[in-house]
Amino acid sequence: PAPMQQPDFAGLESHQLARLAAAKKARAPAPVAAALDAIKAAAEGAGALMPAIVVAVRARATIGEISDTLRVAWGQYRT
């Protein structure tokens, strides 16, 4: 069998970070902030959560931003 090369993880990381920065720069910040606020309100019991998440994704919020918002509302489980 042919030897497998190790991926360039540092290069992959820097490429993804650059893509993330470009995506955040290209989006409108106000709709993202409003959508994340709506997620927080829904997570705290003020409405349906999934429609708020869909709005946030359409506003170009990242999975990390959505997850962080839910962690703020609910906390984080620790064993």
PDB file of C-alpha atoms in Angstrom:
ATOM      1  CA  PRO A   1       0.000   0.000   0.000  1.00  0.00           C
ATOM      2  CA  ALA A   2       1.043   3.566  -0.669  1.00  0.00           C
ATOM      3  CA  PRO A   3       2.100   5.590   2.352  1.00  0.00           C
ATOM      4  CA  MET A   4      -0.519   8.046   3.532  1.00  0.00           C
ATOM      5  CA  GLN A   5       0.515  11.632   3.958  1.00  0.00           C
ATOM      6  CA  GLN A   6      -0.346  13.520   7.105  1.00  0.00           C
ATOM      7  CA  PRO A   7      -2.695  16.440   6.390  1.00  0.00           C
ATOM      8  CA  ASP A   8      -1.363  19.952   6.872  1.00  0.00           C
ATOM      9  CA  PHE A   9      -3.579  20.789   9.859  1.00  0.00           C
ATOM     10  CA  ALA A  10      -1.988  24.202  10.418  1.00  0.00           C
ATOM     11  CA  GLY A  11      -2.666  25.148   6.806  1.00  0.00           C
ATOM     12  CA  LEU A  12      -6.227  23.840   7.002  1.00  0.00           C
ATOM     13  CA  GLU A  13      -6.832  25.808  10.183  1.00  0.00           C
ATOM     14  CA  SER A  14      -5.535  29.071   8.773  1.00  0.00           C
ATOM     15  CA  HIS A  15      -7.596  28.567   5.600  1.00  0.00           C
ATOM     16  CA  GLN A  16     -10.798  27.979   7.633  1.00  0.00           C
ATOM     17  CA  LEU A  17     -10.099  30.965   9.881  1.00  0.00           C
ATOM     18  CA  ALA A  18      -9.643  33.167   6.819  1.00  0.00           C
ATOM     19  CA  ARG A  19     -12.913  31.895   5.329  1.00  0.00           C
ATOM     20  CA  LEU A  20     -14.722  32.543   8.620  1.00  0.00           C
ATOM     21  CA  ALA A  21     -13.338  36.078   8.867  1.00  0.00           C
ATOM     22  CA  ALA A  22     -14.379  36.803   5.274  1.00  0.00           C
ATOM     23  CA  ALA A  23     -17.888  35.462   5.882  1.00  0.00           C
ATOM     24  CA  LYS A  24     -18.302  37.579   9.017  1.00  0.00           C
ATOM     25  CA  LYS A  25     -16.993  40.661   7.194  1.00  0.00           C
ATOM     26  CA  ALA A  26     -19.403  40.174   4.280  1.00  0.00           C
ATOM     27  CA  ARG A  27     -22.570  39.893   6.374  1.00  0.00           C
ATOM     28  CA  ALA A  28     -24.713  42.609   7.912  1.00  0.00           C
ATOM     29  CA  PRO A  29     -24.100  42.620  11.685  1.00  0.00           C
ATOM     30  CA  ALA A  30     -27.468  44.019  12.807  1.00  0.00           C
ATOM     31  CA  PRO A  31     -29.618  41.131  11.498  1.00  0.00           C
ATOM     32  CA  VAL A  32     -27.209  38.602  13.015  1.00  0.00           C
ATOM     33  CA  ALA A  33     -27.348  40.306  16.417  1.00  0.00           C
ATOM     34  CA  ALA A  34     -31.148  40.505  16.293  1.00  0.00           C
ATOM     35  CA  ALA A  35     -31.403  36.850  15.300  1.00  0.00           C
ATOM     36  CA  LEU A  36     -29.089  35.768  18.121  1.00  0.00           C
ATOM     37  CA  ASP A  37     -31.146  37.825  20.585  1.00  0.00           C
ATOM     38  CA  ALA A  38     -34.272  36.042  19.329  1.00  0.00           C
ATOM     39  CA  ILE A  39     -32.592  32.667  19.867  1.00  0.00           C
ATOM     40  CA  LYS A  40     -31.699  33.645  23.434  1.00  0.00           C
ATOM     41  CA  ALA A  41     -35.269  34.765  24.123  1.00  0.00           C
ATOM     42  CA  ALA A  42     -36.702  31.562  22.640  1.00  0.00           C
ATOM     43  CA  ALA A  43     -34.248  29.417  24.619  1.00  0.00           C
ATOM     44  CA  GLU A  44     -35.345  31.169  27.788  1.00  0.00           C
ATOM     45  CA  GLY A  45     -38.954  30.196  27.058  1.00  0.00           C
ATOM     46  CA  ALA A  46     -40.308  33.073  24.991  1.00  0.00           C
ATOM     47  CA  GLY A  47     -41.151  31.153  21.821  1.00  0.00           C
ATOM     48  CA  ALA A  48     -40.224  28.409  19.414  1.00  0.00           C
ATOM     49  CA  LEU A  49     -36.499  27.827  19.097  1.00  0.00           C
ATOM     50  CA  MET A  50     -36.159  26.256  15.652  1.00  0.00           C
ATOM     51  CA  PRO A  51     -37.692  29.145  13.654  1.00  0.00           C
ATOM     52  CA  ALA A  52     -35.337  31.531  15.465  1.00  0.00           C
ATOM     53  CA  ILE A  53     -32.361  29.333  14.536  1.00  0.00           C
ATOM     54  CA  VAL A  54     -33.460  29.265  10.885  1.00  0.00           C
ATOM     55  CA  VAL A  55     -33.641  33.069  10.843  1.00  0.00           C
ATOM     56  CA  ALA A  56     -30.151  33.256  12.359  1.00  0.00           C
ATOM     57  CA  VAL A  57     -28.713  30.864   9.782  1.00  0.00           C
ATOM     58  CA  ARG A  58     -30.305  32.879   6.983  1.00  0.00           C
ATOM     59  CA  ALA A  59     -28.741  36.019   8.499  1.00  0.00           C
ATOM     60  CA  ARG A  60     -25.388  34.168   8.222  1.00  0.00           C
ATOM     61  CA  ALA A  61     -24.791  33.551  11.943  1.00  0.00           C
ATOM     62  CA  THR A  62     -22.208  30.842  12.508  1.00  0.00           C
ATOM     63  CA  ILE A  63     -22.850  27.556  14.267  1.00  0.00           C
ATOM     64  CA  GLY A  64     -20.439  28.712  16.953  1.00  0.00           C
ATOM     65  CA  GLU A  65     -22.365  31.935  17.534  1.00  0.00           C
ATOM     66  CA  ILE A  66     -25.653  30.050  17.736  1.00  0.00           C
ATOM     67  CA  SER A  67     -24.149  27.473  20.113  1.00  0.00           C
ATOM     68  CA  ASP A  68     -22.611  30.183  22.300  1.00  0.00           C
ATOM     69  CA  THR A  69     -25.998  31.913  22.521  1.00  0.00           C
ATOM     70  CA  LEU A  70     -27.634  28.676  23.658  1.00  0.00           C
ATOM     71  CA  ARG A  71     -24.851  28.109  26.221  1.00  0.00           C
ATOM     72  CA  VAL A  72     -25.515  31.578  27.640  1.00  0.00           C
ATOM     73  CA  ALA A  73     -29.228  30.801  27.971  1.00  0.00           C
ATOM     74  CA  TRP A  74     -28.970  27.212  29.218  1.00  0.00           C
ATOM     75  CA  GLY A  75     -25.479  26.823  30.620  1.00  0.00           C
ATOM     76  CA  GLN A  76     -23.192  23.929  29.812  1.00  0.00           C
ATOM     77  CA  TYR A  77     -23.495  20.378  31.057  1.00  0.00           C
ATOM     78  CA  ARG A  78     -20.446  19.155  32.912  1.00  0.00           C
ATOM     79  CA  THR A  79     -19.923  15.659  34.259  1.00  0.00           C
TER      80      THR A  79
END
